[in-house]
CSV table of N, CA and C and ligand atoms in Angstrom, one decimal:
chain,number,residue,atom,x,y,z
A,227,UNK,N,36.8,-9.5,24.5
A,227,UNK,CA,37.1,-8.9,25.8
A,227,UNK,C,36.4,-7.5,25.9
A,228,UNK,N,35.7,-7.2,27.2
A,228,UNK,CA,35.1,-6.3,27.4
A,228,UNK,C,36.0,-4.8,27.6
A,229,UNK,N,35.5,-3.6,27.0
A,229,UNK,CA,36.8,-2.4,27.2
A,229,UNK,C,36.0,-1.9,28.7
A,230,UNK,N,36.6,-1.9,29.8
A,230,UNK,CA,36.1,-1.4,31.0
A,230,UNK,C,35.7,0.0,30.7
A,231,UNK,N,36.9,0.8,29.7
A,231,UNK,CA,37.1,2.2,29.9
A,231,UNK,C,36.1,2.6,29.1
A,232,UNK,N,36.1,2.3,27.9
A,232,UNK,CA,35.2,2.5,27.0
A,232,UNK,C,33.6,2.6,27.5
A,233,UNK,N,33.5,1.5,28.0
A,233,UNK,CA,32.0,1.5,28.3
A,233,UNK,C,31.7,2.0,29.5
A,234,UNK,N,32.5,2.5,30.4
A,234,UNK,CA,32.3,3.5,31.2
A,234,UNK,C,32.7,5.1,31.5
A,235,UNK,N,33.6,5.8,30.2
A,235,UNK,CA,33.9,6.3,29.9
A,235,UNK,C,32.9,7.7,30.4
A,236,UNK,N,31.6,7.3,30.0
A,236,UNK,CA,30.6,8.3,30.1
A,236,UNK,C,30.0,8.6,31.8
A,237,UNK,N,29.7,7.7,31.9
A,237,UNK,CA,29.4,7.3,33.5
A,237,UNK,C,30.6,7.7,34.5
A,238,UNK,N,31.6,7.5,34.0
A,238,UNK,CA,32.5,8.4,35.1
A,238,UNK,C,32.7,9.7,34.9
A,239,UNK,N,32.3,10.5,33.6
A,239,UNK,CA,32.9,11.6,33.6
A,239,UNK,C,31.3,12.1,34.4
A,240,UNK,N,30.3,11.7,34.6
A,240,UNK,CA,29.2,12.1,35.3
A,240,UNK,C,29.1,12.2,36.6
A,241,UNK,N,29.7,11.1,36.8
A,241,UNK,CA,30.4,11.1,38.3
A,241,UNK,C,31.0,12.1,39.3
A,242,UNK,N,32.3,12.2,38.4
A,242,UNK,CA,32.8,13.6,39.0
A,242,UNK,C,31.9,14.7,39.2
A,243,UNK,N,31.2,14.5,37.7
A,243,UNK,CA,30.2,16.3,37.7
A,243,UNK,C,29.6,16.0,39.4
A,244,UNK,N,29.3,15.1,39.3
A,244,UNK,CA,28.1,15.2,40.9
A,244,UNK,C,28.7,14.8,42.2
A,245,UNK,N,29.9,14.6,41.9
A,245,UNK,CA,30.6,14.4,42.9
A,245,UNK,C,31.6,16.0,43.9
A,246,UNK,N,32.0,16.7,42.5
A,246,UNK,CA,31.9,18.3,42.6
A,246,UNK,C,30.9,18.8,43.1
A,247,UNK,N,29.4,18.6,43.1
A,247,UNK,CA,28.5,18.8,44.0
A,247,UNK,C,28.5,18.6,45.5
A,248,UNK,N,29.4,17.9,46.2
A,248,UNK,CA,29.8,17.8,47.9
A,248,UNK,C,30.9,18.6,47.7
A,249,UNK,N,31.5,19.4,46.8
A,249,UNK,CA,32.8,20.2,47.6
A,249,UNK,C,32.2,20.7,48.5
A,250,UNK,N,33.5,21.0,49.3
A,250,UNK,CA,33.4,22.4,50.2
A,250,UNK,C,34.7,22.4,50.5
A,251,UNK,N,34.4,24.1,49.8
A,251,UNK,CA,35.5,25.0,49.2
A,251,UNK,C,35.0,26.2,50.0
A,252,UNK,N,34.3,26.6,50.9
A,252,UNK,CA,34.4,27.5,51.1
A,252,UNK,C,35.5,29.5,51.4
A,253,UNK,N,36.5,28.6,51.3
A,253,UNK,CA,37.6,29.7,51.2
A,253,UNK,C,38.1,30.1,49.6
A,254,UNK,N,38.1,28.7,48.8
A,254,UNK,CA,38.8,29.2,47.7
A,254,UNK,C,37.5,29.5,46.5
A,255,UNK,N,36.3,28.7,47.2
A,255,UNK,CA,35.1,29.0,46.2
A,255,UNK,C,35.0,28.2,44.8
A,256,UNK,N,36.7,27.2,44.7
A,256,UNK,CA,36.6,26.2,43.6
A,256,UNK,C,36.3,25.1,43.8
A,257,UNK,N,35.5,25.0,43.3
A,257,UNK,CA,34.9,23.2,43.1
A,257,UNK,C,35.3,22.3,42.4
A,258,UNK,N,36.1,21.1,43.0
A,258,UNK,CA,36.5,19.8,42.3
A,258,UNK,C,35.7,18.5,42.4
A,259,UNK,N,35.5,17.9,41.4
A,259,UNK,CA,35.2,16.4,41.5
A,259,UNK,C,36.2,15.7,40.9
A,260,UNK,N,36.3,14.8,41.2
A,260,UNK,CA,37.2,13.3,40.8
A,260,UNK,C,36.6,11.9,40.8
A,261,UNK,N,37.2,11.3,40.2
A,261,UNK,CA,36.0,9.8,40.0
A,261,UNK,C,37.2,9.1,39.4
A,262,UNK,N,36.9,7.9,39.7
A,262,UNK,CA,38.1,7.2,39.7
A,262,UNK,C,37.8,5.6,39.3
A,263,UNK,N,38.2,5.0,38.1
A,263,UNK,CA,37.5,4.1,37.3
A,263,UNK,C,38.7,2.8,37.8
A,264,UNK,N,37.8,1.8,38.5
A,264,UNK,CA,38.5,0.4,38.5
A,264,UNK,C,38.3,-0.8,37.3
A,265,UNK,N,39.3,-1.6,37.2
A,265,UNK,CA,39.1,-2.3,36.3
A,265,UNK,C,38.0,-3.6,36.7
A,266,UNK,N,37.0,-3.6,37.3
A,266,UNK,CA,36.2,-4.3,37.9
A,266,UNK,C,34.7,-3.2,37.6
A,267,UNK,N,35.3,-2.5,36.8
A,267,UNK,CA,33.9,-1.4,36.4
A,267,UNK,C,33.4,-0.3,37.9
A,268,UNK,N,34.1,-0.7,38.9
A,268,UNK,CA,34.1,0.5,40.1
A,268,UNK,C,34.1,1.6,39.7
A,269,UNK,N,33.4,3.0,40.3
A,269,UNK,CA,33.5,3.8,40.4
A,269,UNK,C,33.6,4.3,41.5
A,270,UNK,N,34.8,4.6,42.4
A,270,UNK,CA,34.9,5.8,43.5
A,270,UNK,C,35.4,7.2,43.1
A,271,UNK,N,34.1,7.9,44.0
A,271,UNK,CA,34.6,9.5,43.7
A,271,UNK,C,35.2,10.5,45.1
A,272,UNK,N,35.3,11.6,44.8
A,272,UNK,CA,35.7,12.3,46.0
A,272,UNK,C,35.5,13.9,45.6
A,273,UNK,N,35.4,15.2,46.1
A,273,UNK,CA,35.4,15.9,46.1
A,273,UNK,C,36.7,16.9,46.9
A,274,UNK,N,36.9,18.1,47.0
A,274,UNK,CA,38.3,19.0,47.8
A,274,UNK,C,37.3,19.1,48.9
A,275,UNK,N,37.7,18.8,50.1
A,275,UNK,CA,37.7,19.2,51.5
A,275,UNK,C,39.0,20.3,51.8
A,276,UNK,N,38.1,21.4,52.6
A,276,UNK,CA,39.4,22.5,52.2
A,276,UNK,C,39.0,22.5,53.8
A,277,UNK,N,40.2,23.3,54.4
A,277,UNK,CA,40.2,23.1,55.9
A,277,UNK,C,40.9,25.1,55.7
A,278,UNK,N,39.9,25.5,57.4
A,278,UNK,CA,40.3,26.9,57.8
A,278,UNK,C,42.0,27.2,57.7
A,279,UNK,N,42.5,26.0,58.3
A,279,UNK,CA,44.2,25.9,58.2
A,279,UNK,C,44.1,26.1,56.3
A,280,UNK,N,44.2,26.6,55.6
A,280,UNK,CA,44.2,26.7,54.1
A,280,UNK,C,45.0,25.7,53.5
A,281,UNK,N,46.0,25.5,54.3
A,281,UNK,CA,47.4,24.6,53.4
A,281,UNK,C,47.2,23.2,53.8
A,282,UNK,N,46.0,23.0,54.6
A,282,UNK,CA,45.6,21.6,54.9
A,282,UNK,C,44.4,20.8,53.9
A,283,UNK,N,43.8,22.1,53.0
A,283,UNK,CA,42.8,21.3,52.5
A,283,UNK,C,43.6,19.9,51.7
A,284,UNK,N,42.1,19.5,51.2
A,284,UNK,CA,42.7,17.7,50.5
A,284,UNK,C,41.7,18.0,49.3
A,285,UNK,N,42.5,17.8,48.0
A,285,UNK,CA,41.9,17.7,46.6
A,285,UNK,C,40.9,16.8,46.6
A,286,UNK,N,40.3,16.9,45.5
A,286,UNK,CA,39.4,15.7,45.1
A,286,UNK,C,39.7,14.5,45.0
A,287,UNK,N,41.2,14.7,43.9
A,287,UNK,CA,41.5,13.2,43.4
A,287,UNK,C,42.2,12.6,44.7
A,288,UNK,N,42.4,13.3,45.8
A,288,UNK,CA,43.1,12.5,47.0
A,288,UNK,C,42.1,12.1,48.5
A,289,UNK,N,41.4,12.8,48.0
A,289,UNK,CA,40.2,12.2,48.9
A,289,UNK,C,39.7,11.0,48.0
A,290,UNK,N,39.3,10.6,46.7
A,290,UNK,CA,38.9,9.6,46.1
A,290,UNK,C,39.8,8.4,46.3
A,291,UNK,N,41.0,8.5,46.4
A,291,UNK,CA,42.2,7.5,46.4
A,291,UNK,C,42.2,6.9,47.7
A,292,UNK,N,41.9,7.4,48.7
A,292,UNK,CA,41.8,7.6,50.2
A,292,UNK,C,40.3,6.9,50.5
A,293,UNK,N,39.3,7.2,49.1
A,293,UNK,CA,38.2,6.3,49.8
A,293,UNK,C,38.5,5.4,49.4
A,294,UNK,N,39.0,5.1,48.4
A,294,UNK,CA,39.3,3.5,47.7
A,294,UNK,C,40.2,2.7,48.4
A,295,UNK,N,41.3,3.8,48.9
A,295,UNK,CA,42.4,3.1,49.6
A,295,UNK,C,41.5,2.0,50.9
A,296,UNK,N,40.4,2.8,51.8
A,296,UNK,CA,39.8,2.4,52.5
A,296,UNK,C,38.7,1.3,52.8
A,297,UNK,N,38.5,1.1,51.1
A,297,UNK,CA,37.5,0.0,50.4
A,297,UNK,C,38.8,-0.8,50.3
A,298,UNK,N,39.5,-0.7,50.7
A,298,UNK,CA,40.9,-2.1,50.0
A,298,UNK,C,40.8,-2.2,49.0
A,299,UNK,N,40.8,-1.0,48.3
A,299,UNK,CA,41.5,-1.3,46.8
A,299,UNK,C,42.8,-0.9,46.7
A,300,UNK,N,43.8,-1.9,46.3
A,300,UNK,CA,44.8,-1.8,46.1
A,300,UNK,C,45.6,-2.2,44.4
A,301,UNK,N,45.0,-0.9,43.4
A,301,UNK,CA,45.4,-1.8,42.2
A,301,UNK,C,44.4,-1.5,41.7
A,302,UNK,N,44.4,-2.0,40.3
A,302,UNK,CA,43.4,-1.8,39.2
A,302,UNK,C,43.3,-0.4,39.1
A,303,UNK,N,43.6,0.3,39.2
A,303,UNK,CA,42.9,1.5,38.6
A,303,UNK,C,43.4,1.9,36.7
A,304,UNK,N,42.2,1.9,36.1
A,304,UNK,CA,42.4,2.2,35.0
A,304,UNK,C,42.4,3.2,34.3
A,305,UNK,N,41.4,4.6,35.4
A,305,UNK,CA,41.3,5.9,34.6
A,305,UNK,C,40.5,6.7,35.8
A,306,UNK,N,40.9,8.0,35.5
A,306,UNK,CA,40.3,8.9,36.6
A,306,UNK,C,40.0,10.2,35.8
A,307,UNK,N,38.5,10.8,36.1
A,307,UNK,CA,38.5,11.7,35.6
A,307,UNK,C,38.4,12.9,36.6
A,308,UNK,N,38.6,14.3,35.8
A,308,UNK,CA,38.6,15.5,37.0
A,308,UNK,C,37.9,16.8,36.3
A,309,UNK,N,37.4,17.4,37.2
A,309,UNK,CA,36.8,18.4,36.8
A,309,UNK,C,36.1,19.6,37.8
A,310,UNK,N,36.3,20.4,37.3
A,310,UNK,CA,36.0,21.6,38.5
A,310,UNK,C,36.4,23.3,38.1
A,311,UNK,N,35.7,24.1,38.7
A,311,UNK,CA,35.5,25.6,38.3
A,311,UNK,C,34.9,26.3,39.9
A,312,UNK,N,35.0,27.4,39.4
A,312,UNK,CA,34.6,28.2,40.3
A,312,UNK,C,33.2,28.3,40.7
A,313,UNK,N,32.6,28.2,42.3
A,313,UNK,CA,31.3,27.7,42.4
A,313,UNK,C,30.6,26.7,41.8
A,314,UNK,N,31.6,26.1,40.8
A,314,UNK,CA,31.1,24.5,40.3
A,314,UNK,C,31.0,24.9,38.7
A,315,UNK,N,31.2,26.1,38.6
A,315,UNK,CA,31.0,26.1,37.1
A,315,UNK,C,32.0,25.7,36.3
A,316,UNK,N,31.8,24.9,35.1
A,316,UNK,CA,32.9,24.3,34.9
A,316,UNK,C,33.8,25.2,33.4
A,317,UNK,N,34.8,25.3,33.8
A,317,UNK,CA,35.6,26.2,32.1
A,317,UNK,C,36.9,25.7,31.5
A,318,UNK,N,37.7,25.9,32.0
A,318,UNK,CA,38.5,25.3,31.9
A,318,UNK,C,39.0,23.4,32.1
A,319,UNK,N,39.5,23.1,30.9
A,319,UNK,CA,39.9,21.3,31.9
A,319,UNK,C,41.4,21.6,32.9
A,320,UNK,N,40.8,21.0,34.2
A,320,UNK,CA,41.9,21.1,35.2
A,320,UNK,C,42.7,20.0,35.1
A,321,UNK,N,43.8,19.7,35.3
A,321,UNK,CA,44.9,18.5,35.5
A,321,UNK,C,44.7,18.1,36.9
A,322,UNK,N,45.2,17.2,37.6
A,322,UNK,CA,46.0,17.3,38.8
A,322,UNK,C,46.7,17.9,39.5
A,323,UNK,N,46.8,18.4,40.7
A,323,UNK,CA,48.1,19.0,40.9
A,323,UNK,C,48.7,17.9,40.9
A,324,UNK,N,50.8,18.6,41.7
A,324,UNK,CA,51.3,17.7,41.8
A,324,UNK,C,51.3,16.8,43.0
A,325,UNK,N,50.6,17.3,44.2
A,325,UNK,CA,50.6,16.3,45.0
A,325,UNK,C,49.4,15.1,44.8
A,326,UNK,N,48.7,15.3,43.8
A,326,UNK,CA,47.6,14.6,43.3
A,326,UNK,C,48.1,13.6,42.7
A,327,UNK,N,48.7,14.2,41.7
A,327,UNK,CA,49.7,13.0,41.1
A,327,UNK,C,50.6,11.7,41.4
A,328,UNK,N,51.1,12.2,42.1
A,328,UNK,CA,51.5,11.1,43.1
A,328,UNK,C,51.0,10.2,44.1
A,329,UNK,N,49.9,11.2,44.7
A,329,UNK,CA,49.0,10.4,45.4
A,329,UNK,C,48.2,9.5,44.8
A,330,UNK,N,48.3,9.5,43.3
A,330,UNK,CA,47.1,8.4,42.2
A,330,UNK,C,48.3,7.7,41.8
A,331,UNK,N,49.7,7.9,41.9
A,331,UNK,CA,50.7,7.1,41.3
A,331,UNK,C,50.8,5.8,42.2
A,332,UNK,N,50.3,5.8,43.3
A,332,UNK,CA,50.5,5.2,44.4
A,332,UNK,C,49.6,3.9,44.4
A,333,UNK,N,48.4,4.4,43.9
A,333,UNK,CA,47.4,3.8,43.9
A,333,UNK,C,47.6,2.4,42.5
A,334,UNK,N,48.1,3.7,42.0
A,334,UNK,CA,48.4,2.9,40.1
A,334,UNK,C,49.5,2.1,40.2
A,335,UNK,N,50.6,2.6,40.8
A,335,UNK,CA,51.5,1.3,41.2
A,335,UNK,C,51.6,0.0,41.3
A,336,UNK,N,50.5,0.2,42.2
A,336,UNK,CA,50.1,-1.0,43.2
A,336,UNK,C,49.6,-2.2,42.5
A,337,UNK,N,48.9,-1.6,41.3
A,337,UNK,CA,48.4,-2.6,40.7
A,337,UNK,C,48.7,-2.8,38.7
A,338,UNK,N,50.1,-2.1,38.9
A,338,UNK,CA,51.0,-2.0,37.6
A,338,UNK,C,50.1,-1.6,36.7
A,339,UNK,N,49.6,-0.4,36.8
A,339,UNK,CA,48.5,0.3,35.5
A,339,UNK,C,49.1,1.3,35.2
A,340,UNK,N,49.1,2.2,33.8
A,340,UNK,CA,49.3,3.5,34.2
A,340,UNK,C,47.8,4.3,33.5
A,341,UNK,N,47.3,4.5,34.4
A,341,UNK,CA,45.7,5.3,34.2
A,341,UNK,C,45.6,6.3,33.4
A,342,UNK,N,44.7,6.5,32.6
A,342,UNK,CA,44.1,7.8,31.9
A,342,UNK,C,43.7,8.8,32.7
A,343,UNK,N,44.0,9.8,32.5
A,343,UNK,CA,43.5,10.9,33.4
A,343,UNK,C,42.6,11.9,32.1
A,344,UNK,N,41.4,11.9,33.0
A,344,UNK,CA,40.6,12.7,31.7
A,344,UNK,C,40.4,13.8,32.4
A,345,UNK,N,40.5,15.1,31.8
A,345,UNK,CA,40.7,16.1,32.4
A,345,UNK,C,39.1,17.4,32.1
A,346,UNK,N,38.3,17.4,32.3
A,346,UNK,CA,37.0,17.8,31.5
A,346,UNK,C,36.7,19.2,31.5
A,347,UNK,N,36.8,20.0,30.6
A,347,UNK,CA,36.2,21.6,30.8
A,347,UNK,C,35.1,21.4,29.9
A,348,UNK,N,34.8,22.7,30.1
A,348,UNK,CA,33.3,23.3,29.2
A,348,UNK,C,33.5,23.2,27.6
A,349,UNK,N,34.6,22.9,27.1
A,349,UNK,CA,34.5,23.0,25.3
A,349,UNK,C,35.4,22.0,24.9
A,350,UNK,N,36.1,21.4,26.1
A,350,UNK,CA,37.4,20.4,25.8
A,350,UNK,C,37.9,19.5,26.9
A,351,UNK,N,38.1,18.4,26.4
A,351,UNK,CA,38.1,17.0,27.5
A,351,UNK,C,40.3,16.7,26.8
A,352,UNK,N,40.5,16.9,27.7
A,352,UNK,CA,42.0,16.6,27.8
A,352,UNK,C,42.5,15.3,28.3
A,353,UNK,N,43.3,14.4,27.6
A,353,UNK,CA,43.4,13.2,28.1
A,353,UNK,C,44.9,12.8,28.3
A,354,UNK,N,45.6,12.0,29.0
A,354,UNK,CA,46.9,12.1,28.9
A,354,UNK,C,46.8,10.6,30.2
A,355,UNK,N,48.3,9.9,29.9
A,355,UNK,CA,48.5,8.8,31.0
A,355,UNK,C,48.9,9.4,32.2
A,356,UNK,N,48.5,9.0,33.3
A,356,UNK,CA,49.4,9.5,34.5
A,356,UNK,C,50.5,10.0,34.5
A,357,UNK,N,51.6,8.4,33.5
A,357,UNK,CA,53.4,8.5,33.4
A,357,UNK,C,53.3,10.0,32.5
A,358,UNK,N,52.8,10.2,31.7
A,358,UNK,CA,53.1,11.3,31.2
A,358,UNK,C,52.7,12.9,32.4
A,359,UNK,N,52.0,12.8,33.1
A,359,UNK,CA,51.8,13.7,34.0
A,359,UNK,C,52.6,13.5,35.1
A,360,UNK,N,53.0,12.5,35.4
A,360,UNK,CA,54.5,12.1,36.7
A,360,UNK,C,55.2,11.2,36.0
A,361,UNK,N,56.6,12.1,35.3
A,361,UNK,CA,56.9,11.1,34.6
A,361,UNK,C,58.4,10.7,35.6
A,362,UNK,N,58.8,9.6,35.7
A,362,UNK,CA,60.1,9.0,36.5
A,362,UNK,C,59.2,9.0,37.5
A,363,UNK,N,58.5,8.6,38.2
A,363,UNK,CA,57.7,9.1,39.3
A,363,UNK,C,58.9,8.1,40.4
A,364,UNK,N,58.5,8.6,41.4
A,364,UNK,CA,59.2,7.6,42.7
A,364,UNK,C,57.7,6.8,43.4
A,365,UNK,N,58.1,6.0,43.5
A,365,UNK,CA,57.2,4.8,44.0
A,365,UNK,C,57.2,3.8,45.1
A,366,UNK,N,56.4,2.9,45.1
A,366,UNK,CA,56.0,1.7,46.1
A,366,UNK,C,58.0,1.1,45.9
A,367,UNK,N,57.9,1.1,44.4
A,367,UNK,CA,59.3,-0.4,44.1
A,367,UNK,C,60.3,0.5,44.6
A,368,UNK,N,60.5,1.7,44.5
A,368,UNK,CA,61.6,2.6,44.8
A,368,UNK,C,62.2,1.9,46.7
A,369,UNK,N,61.0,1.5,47.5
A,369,UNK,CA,61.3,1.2,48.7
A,369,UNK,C,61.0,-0.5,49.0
A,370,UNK,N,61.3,-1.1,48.0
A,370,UNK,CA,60.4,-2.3,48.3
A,370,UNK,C,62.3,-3.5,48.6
B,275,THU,N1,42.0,21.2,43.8
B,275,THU,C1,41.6,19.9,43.7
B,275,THU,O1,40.7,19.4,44.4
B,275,THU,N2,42.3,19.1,42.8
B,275,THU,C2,43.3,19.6,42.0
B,275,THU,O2,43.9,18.8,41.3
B,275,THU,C3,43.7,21.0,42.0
B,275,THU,C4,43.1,21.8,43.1
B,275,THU,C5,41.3,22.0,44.9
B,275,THU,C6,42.1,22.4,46.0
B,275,THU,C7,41.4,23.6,46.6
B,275,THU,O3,40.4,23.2,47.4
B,275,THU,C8,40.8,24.2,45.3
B,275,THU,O4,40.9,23.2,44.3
B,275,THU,C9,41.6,25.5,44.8
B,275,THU,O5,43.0,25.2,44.7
């Protein structure tokens, strides 16, 4: 059996990097990418769209879930990476927020996975399951 993650492991975390290349962040000046690994070997990415309203911008990882949502994908997701710094430079590994979180819980639900979240800085790649980053989460089954 083929490891999806494995062998795309590299290719996604590249993704993000160039997908941080469409932020626009112009207010906060931080740059996010997100990339988002299906078990069909997919890659959808997304960048932060930040809006003048400041409390309206949309993260990276929720613009990516939002494009996929819109490709009809519902499911499979096996791993998402994230990455981002000021003006694009990258230093620290960032997490998710929490509205991110959930917004990828939604996705992962759907298709009973719980995803890797690779989290990428300049000297250290951070990795952890979603459940461990929303853990008890509330979900799709919570209303079903
Ligand atoms: N941001 C993301 O895109 N993803 C996260 O998980 C954390 C924060 C964005 C939102 C805003 O455009 C900028 O980073 C600074 O908060």
């Amino acid at each position: 059996m083929t490891d999806v993650l494995a062998d795309a492991r590299e290719d996604l975390i590249a993704a993000a990097r160039r997908a941080m290349d469409t932020a626009y962040a112009p207010y906060s000046g931080f740059h996010v990418g997100a990339a988002l690994l299906f078990d069909d070997g997919a890659i959808v990415t997304g960048a932060n769209f930040e809006n003048a309203s400041y409390g309206l911008s949309l993260c990276a990882e929720t613009v990516a879930a939002s494009i996929a949502s819109h490709a009809g994908r519902r499911g499979g997701l096996l791993a998402v990476a994230v990455l981002g710094g000021m003006g694009g430079a990258v230093e620290a590994a960032i997490s998710p927020c929490g509205r991110c979180r959930q917004v990828l819980n939604e996705l992962a639900a759907l298709g009973g996975t719980d995803p890797l979240v690779i989290c990428v800085g300049a000297q250290e790649v951070v990795e952890m399951r979603l459940s461990v980053l929303l853990p008890n989460a509330f979900g799709p089954a919570n209303l079903a």
